Coordinates of C-alpha atoms and ligand atoms in Angstrom, one line a residue:
M1 CA 77.8 57.6 106.6
I2 CA 79.6 58.7 109.8
K3 CA 83.1 57.3 110.3
V4 CA 84.7 57.2 113.8
K5 CA 88.3 56.3 114.4
E6 CA 90.1 56.1 117.7
N7 CA 93.7 56.8 118.4
Y8 CA 94.1 57.6 114.8
S9 CA 97.4 58.7 113.1
I10 CA 96.7 62.0 111.3
K11 CA 100.1 62.1 109.6
E12 CA 98.4 62.0 106.2
L13 CA 95.6 64.3 107.2
H14 CA 97.7 67.4 107.8
T15 CA 100.2 68.8 105.3
F16 CA 103.1 69.2 107.8
R17 CA 103.0 65.3 107.8
M18 CA 104.3 65.1 111.4
P19 CA 103.8 62.0 113.7
V20 CA 100.6 63.3 115.4
Y21 CA 97.7 61.1 116.7
A22 CA 94.2 62.2 117.4
R23 CA 92.2 60.7 120.3
W24 CA 89.3 60.6 117.8
F25 CA 88.8 61.3 114.1
V26 CA 85.3 61.6 112.9
E27 CA 84.0 62.2 109.4
Y28 CA 80.5 63.0 108.1
E29 CA 79.0 63.3 104.7
T30 CA 75.8 65.3 105.2
V31 CA 74.5 68.2 107.1
D32 CA 72.1 65.9 109.0
E33 CA 75.0 63.7 110.1
L34 CA 76.8 66.8 111.3
R35 CA 73.7 67.8 113.3
S36 CA 73.4 64.4 114.9
L37 CA 77.1 64.4 115.8
L38 CA 76.7 67.8 117.5
Q39 CA 74.1 66.2 119.7
S40 CA 76.3 63.2 120.5
D41 CA 78.1 62.6 123.8
L42 CA 81.4 62.3 121.9
L43 CA 81.2 66.0 120.9
K44 CA 79.4 67.2 124.0
Q45 CA 82.0 65.8 126.3
N46 CA 85.2 66.4 124.4
K47 CA 86.9 69.3 122.8
F48 CA 86.7 69.1 119.0
L49 CA 88.1 70.9 116.0
P50 CA 86.6 71.0 112.5
I51 CA 89.4 70.4 109.9
G52 CA 89.6 70.6 106.2
G53 CA 92.6 69.4 104.2
G54 CA 94.8 70.1 107.3
S55 CA 96.9 72.5 105.2
N56 CA 97.0 75.4 107.6
L57 CA 97.3 73.6 110.9
L58 CA 100.2 73.2 113.3
F59 CA 99.5 70.6 115.9
V60 CA 101.7 71.7 118.8
R61 CA 101.7 68.3 120.5
E62 CA 102.1 64.8 119.2
R63 CA 98.6 63.9 120.4
Y64 CA 95.4 65.9 120.0
E65 CA 93.2 65.0 123.0
G66 CA 89.9 65.6 121.3
V67 CA 87.9 64.9 118.2
L68 CA 89.0 66.0 114.8
L69 CA 85.9 66.5 112.8
H70 CA 86.2 66.3 109.0
S71 CA 83.5 67.2 106.5
A72 CA 83.2 64.8 103.5
I73 CA 80.3 66.8 102.2
K74 CA 80.6 66.7 98.4
G75 CA 78.7 68.0 95.4
I76 CA 78.8 70.9 93.0
S77 CA 75.5 72.4 91.8
I78 CA 74.5 75.5 89.9
L79 CA 72.3 77.8 92.0
Q80 CA 71.9 80.6 89.4
E81 CA 72.9 81.2 85.9
T82 CA 72.7 84.2 83.6
E83 CA 74.4 85.0 80.3
S84 CA 77.3 86.6 82.1
E85 CA 77.7 84.6 85.3
V86 CA 77.0 81.5 87.3
V87 CA 76.6 80.9 91.0
V88 CA 77.7 77.5 92.1
K89 CA 77.3 75.8 95.4
V90 CA 80.1 73.5 96.5
G91 CA 80.3 71.0 99.4
A92 CA 82.8 71.9 102.1
G93 CA 84.6 68.6 101.7
I94 CA 85.5 69.2 98.0
V95 CA 89.3 69.6 97.4
W96 CA 89.8 73.3 96.6
D97 CA 92.0 72.7 93.6
D98 CA 89.6 70.2 92.1
F99 CA 87.0 72.9 92.2
V100 CA 89.4 75.4 90.5
A101 CA 90.1 72.9 87.8
Y102 CA 86.4 72.3 87.3
C103 CA 85.8 76.1 86.9
V104 CA 88.6 76.4 84.4
S105 CA 87.2 73.4 82.4
Q106 CA 83.8 75.0 82.3
G107 CA 85.2 78.4 81.2
W108 CA 84.1 80.1 84.4
G109 CA 86.6 82.8 85.5
G110 CA 87.4 84.0 89.0
A111 CA 89.2 81.1 90.8
E112 CA 92.1 80.5 88.3
N113 CA 94.7 82.7 90.2
L114 CA 94.0 80.5 93.3
S115 CA 95.1 77.3 91.5
Y116 CA 97.0 74.7 93.4
I117 CA 96.4 76.1 96.8
P118 CA 96.1 73.0 99.1
G119 CA 93.1 72.5 101.3
E120 CA 89.3 72.2 100.9
V121 CA 86.4 74.4 100.0
G122 CA 85.1 74.8 103.6
A123 CA 88.4 76.2 104.8
S124 CA 88.7 78.5 101.8
A125 CA 85.9 80.5 103.2
V126 CA 87.2 80.6 106.8
Q127 CA 90.8 81.5 105.9
N128 CA 90.1 83.8 102.9
I129 CA 92.8 82.1 100.9
G130 CA 94.6 84.3 98.5
A131 CA 97.3 84.4 95.8
Y132 CA 98.5 86.4 92.8
G133 CA 96.3 89.4 93.5
V134 CA 93.0 87.5 94.1
E135 CA 91.4 86.5 97.4
V136 CA 88.6 84.0 97.6
K137 CA 86.3 86.7 99.1
D138 CA 86.3 88.3 95.6
I139 CA 84.2 85.3 94.4
I140 CA 82.4 84.1 97.5
H141 CA 78.6 84.7 97.2
E142 CA 77.5 83.1 100.5
V143 CA 78.6 80.6 103.1
E144 CA 76.3 77.9 104.5
T145 CA 77.0 76.8 108.0
V146 CA 75.6 74.9 111.0
E147 CA 75.6 76.6 114.4
I148 CA 77.5 74.4 116.8
A149 CA 75.4 75.3 119.9
T150 CA 72.0 74.7 118.3
G151 CA 72.5 72.7 115.1
A152 CA 70.6 75.4 113.2
T153 CA 71.6 76.2 109.7
R154 CA 72.7 79.8 108.9
V155 CA 73.7 81.3 105.6
F156 CA 76.2 84.2 105.8
Q157 CA 76.1 86.6 102.9
N158 CA 79.6 87.7 101.8
P159 CA 79.6 91.1 103.7
E160 CA 78.6 89.3 106.9
C161 CA 81.7 87.2 106.7
E162 CA 83.8 90.4 107.4
Y163 CA 86.6 89.3 105.2
G164 CA 90.1 90.7 105.5
Y165 CA 93.6 89.5 104.6
R166 CA 93.6 85.8 105.6
S167 CA 90.8 86.5 108.0
S168 CA 87.0 86.3 108.4
I169 CA 84.4 86.5 111.2
F170 CA 84.8 82.7 111.5
K171 CA 88.4 83.1 112.7
H172 CA 87.6 85.9 115.1
E173 CA 84.2 86.9 116.6
L174 CA 82.5 83.7 115.7
K175 CA 85.5 81.4 116.2
G176 CA 84.3 77.9 117.3
K177 CA 80.7 78.8 116.8
Y178 CA 79.8 77.7 113.2
I179 CA 80.9 74.9 110.9
V180 CA 80.9 75.6 107.2
T181 CA 79.0 73.0 105.2
A182 CA 79.0 74.6 101.7
V183 CA 80.2 77.7 99.9
S184 CA 78.6 79.4 96.9
Y185 CA 80.9 81.2 94.5
R186 CA 80.0 83.7 91.8
L187 CA 82.0 83.1 88.6
Q188 CA 82.2 85.0 85.3
K189 CA 81.4 83.5 81.9
T190 CA 83.4 86.3 80.2
P191 CA 86.3 86.4 82.6
T192 CA 88.3 89.5 83.5
L193 CA 91.8 88.2 84.0
H194 CA 94.1 89.4 86.9
L195 CA 97.6 89.2 85.6
D196 CA 99.4 92.1 87.2
Y197 CA 100.7 90.5 90.3
G198 CA 104.4 89.9 90.5
N199 CA 105.8 87.8 87.7
L200 CA 102.5 86.2 86.6
R201 CA 102.3 88.0 83.3
N202 CA 105.9 87.1 82.5
S203 CA 105.0 83.4 82.9
L204 CA 102.2 83.6 80.3
P205 CA 102.4 83.0 76.6
E206 CA 102.1 85.9 74.1
G207 CA 98.7 86.7 72.6
D208 CA 95.3 85.7 73.9
I209 CA 95.4 84.3 77.3
T210 CA 92.9 81.7 78.5
L211 CA 91.8 80.6 81.9
A212 CA 93.8 77.4 81.4
D213 CA 96.9 79.4 80.6
V214 CA 96.6 81.3 83.9
R215 CA 96.0 78.2 85.8
E216 CA 99.1 76.6 84.3
A217 CA 101.3 79.6 84.9
V218 CA 100.1 79.9 88.6
I219 CA 100.8 76.2 89.1
G220 CA 104.2 76.6 87.5
I221 CA 105.1 79.5 89.8
R222 CA 103.8 77.8 92.9
R223 CA 105.7 74.6 92.1
S224 CA 109.0 76.5 91.6
K225 CA 108.6 78.4 95.0
L226 CA 106.7 76.2 97.3
P227 CA 107.4 72.6 98.4
E228 CA 105.4 69.8 96.7
P229 CA 103.0 68.6 99.4
D230 CA 104.0 65.0 98.8
E231 CA 107.7 65.5 98.8
C232 CA 108.1 67.6 101.9
G233 CA 105.7 68.5 104.7
S234 CA 104.8 72.2 105.2
A235 CA 101.8 74.4 105.7
G236 CA 102.5 76.9 102.9
S237 CA 103.2 80.4 104.1
F238 CA 103.8 80.0 107.8
F239 CA 103.5 83.7 108.7
M240 CA 101.2 86.5 107.4
N241 CA 102.8 89.5 105.7
P242 CA 102.8 92.2 108.4
V243 CA 100.9 95.4 107.8
I244 CA 102.7 98.4 109.3
P245 CA 102.1 102.2 109.4
V246 CA 103.6 104.1 106.5
E247 CA 105.7 106.2 108.9
Q248 CA 107.4 103.1 110.2
Y249 CA 108.0 101.8 106.6
E250 CA 109.5 105.3 105.7
R251 CA 111.9 105.1 108.7
L252 CA 113.0 101.5 107.9
K253 CA 113.4 102.4 104.2
T254 CA 116.3 104.8 105.1
T255 CA 118.2 101.9 106.5
Y256 CA 116.9 99.2 104.2
P257 CA 116.2 100.9 100.8
D258 CA 115.5 97.6 99.0
M259 CA 112.7 96.5 101.4
P260 CA 109.7 95.5 99.2
H261 CA 106.3 96.7 100.1
Y262 CA 102.7 96.8 98.9
V263 CA 100.3 99.7 99.6
V264 CA 97.4 98.6 101.7
D265 CA 95.7 102.0 102.2
E266 CA 96.7 105.6 102.7
T267 CA 98.3 104.9 106.1
H268 CA 99.5 101.3 105.9
V269 CA 101.8 99.1 103.8
K270 CA 102.3 95.4 103.8
V271 CA 105.9 94.1 103.9
P272 CA 106.7 90.5 102.8
A273 CA 107.6 88.4 105.8
G274 CA 109.6 86.1 103.5
W275 CA 111.9 89.0 102.7
L276 CA 112.3 90.0 106.4
I277 CA 113.1 86.4 107.4
D278 CA 115.5 86.0 104.5
R279 CA 117.4 89.1 105.4
C280 CA 117.7 88.0 109.0
G281 CA 119.7 85.1 107.6
W282 CA 117.2 82.2 108.2
K283 CA 117.2 80.7 104.7
G284 CA 117.9 76.9 105.1
K285 CA 118.4 77.1 108.9
S286 CA 116.9 74.3 111.0
V287 CA 115.8 73.3 114.5
G288 CA 115.7 69.5 114.8
G289 CA 113.9 68.2 111.8
A290 CA 112.2 71.6 110.9
A291 CA 113.8 74.0 108.5
V292 CA 113.2 77.3 106.7
Y293 CA 112.6 76.4 103.0
E294 CA 115.5 77.3 100.8
K295 CA 113.4 78.7 98.0
Q296 CA 110.9 80.7 100.1
C297 CA 111.7 81.8 103.7
L298 CA 108.0 82.2 104.5
V299 CA 107.6 78.5 104.4
L300 CA 108.7 76.3 107.3
V301 CA 109.2 72.6 106.3
N302 CA 109.3 69.2 107.9
K303 CA 112.7 68.5 106.4
H304 CA 113.5 65.4 108.2
N305 CA 111.2 63.7 110.8
A306 CA 110.3 67.0 112.4
L307 CA 108.4 67.0 115.7
P308 CA 105.8 69.6 116.5
S309 CA 108.1 71.1 119.1
D310 CA 110.8 71.7 116.4
V311 CA 108.4 73.8 114.3
V312 CA 107.2 75.7 117.3
T313 CA 110.7 76.5 118.5
L314 CA 111.9 77.5 115.0
A315 CA 108.9 79.8 114.4
E316 CA 109.4 81.5 117.8
M317 CA 113.1 82.1 117.1
I318 CA 112.3 83.6 113.7
R319 CA 109.6 85.8 115.2
Q320 CA 112.0 87.1 117.8
S321 CA 114.8 87.8 115.4
V322 CA 112.5 89.7 113.0
Q323 CA 111.2 91.7 116.0
E324 CA 114.7 92.6 117.2
T325 CA 116.1 93.4 113.7
Y326 CA 113.2 95.4 112.2
G327 CA 110.9 96.2 115.2
I328 CA 108.1 94.4 113.2
T329 CA 105.9 91.7 114.7
I330 CA 105.1 88.8 112.4
N331 CA 102.2 86.6 113.2
P332 CA 101.5 83.0 112.0
E333 CA 99.1 82.4 109.2
V334 CA 98.9 78.7 110.3
N335 CA 96.5 77.9 113.2
Y336 CA 98.3 76.5 116.3
I337 CA 96.3 73.6 117.6
E338 CA 96.7 72.8 121.3
Ligands
EPU1 N1 111.1 87.2 99.3 C1 112.5 87.1 99.6 N2 112.9 86.0 100.2 C2 112.1 84.9 100.5 C3 110.7 85.0 100.1 C4 110.2 86.2 99.6 O1 113.2 88.1 99.4 O2 112.6 83.9 101.0 C5 110.6 88.5 98.7 C6 110.3 88.2 97.2 O3 111.4 88.4 96.4 C7 109.2 89.2 96.9 C8 108.5 89.3 98.2 O4 109.3 88.8 99.2 O5 109.8 90.5 96.6 C9 107.2 88.6 98.2 O6 107.3 87.2 97.9 P1 106.2 86.4 97.1 O7 105.8 87.1 95.9 O8 106.8 85.0 96.9 O9 104.9 86.3 98.0 P2 104.7 86.2 99.5 O10 104.3 87.6 100.0 O11 105.9 85.6 100.1 C10 102.1 85.7 99.4 C11 101.2 84.7 100.0 C12 101.3 83.4 99.3 C13 100.9 83.6 97.8 C14 101.9 84.6 97.3 C15 101.6 84.9 95.8 C16 100.9 85.4 102.3 C17 101.3 85.0 103.7 N3 101.5 84.5 101.4 O12 103.5 85.2 99.6 O13 100.3 82.5 99.9 O14 101.0 82.3 97.1 O15 101.9 85.8 98.0 O16 100.4 85.7 95.8 O17 100.2 86.3 102.1 C18 99.9 80.8 101.5 O18 99.2 81.6 102.1 O19 100.2 79.7 102.0 C19 100.7 81.2 100.3 C20 101.6 80.5 99.7

């Protein structure tokens, strides 16, 4: 059934938990309902934005003058199964971490390092969520969508999604053109575990490691570094880790020998934005009700009744200070919504 709400508080529908209202909030449960909505005057005459769990959004004003369109398409079904792997189709409106928990309970490997990431399945395929050495592109088989202009369905195979670090064709060339309705993931029945990122291995028990052990360790690390969504509003990492030329990194290293980095390819390295922000002295600093999270500077939090403008100002001040100190441009991972 289609639900339509007017002048609707979306405080609980985005993880920054700021006092924001939407002119309309509309929810659909099937692809046909989405198609009929796309034909409706409401969507033809107003701007609209498909949203998932609202975990990567920054509403820059206290009112969104358009339609927020949320998929409540559910369902998990097996598309293919062999002795070694399974391909499962998952509705865009399923909560991402519920799906990860389901995979772990079935003994299917591939998603466990991505445990406890907020958000929903549809957005996972747009954002290419990643953590602890795994990105969702590593397990995406195909992405089912509806074209906004025509209502036609289109299935994108993994390579067609042009995945990169926190990026996909849906965020760039095809931005605003397709809505994800379901994602199929390819999972392993005899999983290869990825335990070499950061302190993951140290958080695991000795001996044979199960998918459930990995999930538990990842949840433990995330809980220790990132704010609990119910306790303090945030959108996870606010900035992406900048990718810079190796020569620039080598020059910076002479002044900042302890600057961490990850090799991206022969000519580029990635530098943790959290480290840069930390070293610029931002830890715990605030603007109005918005603050830099004490345990992880990459996260901006709604510490105390923050307004969208507080977060926008704080983010801009941080961006400028990193630019001036290191000559490195950091860009937001969160999507700014006008
Ligand atoms: N660091 C600091 N100070 C800080 C934060 C980080 O010095 O305040 C240093 C750490 O000591 C470490 C390095 O920066 O040497 C990297 O930190 P961390 O391993 O915590 O990871 P990250 O690069 O800050 C990325 C993702 C996270 C993901 C983790 C683990 C991005 C933008 N963020 O963070 O993703 O959970 O790696 O894989 O790539 C998210 O996207 O919302 C998110 C939480």
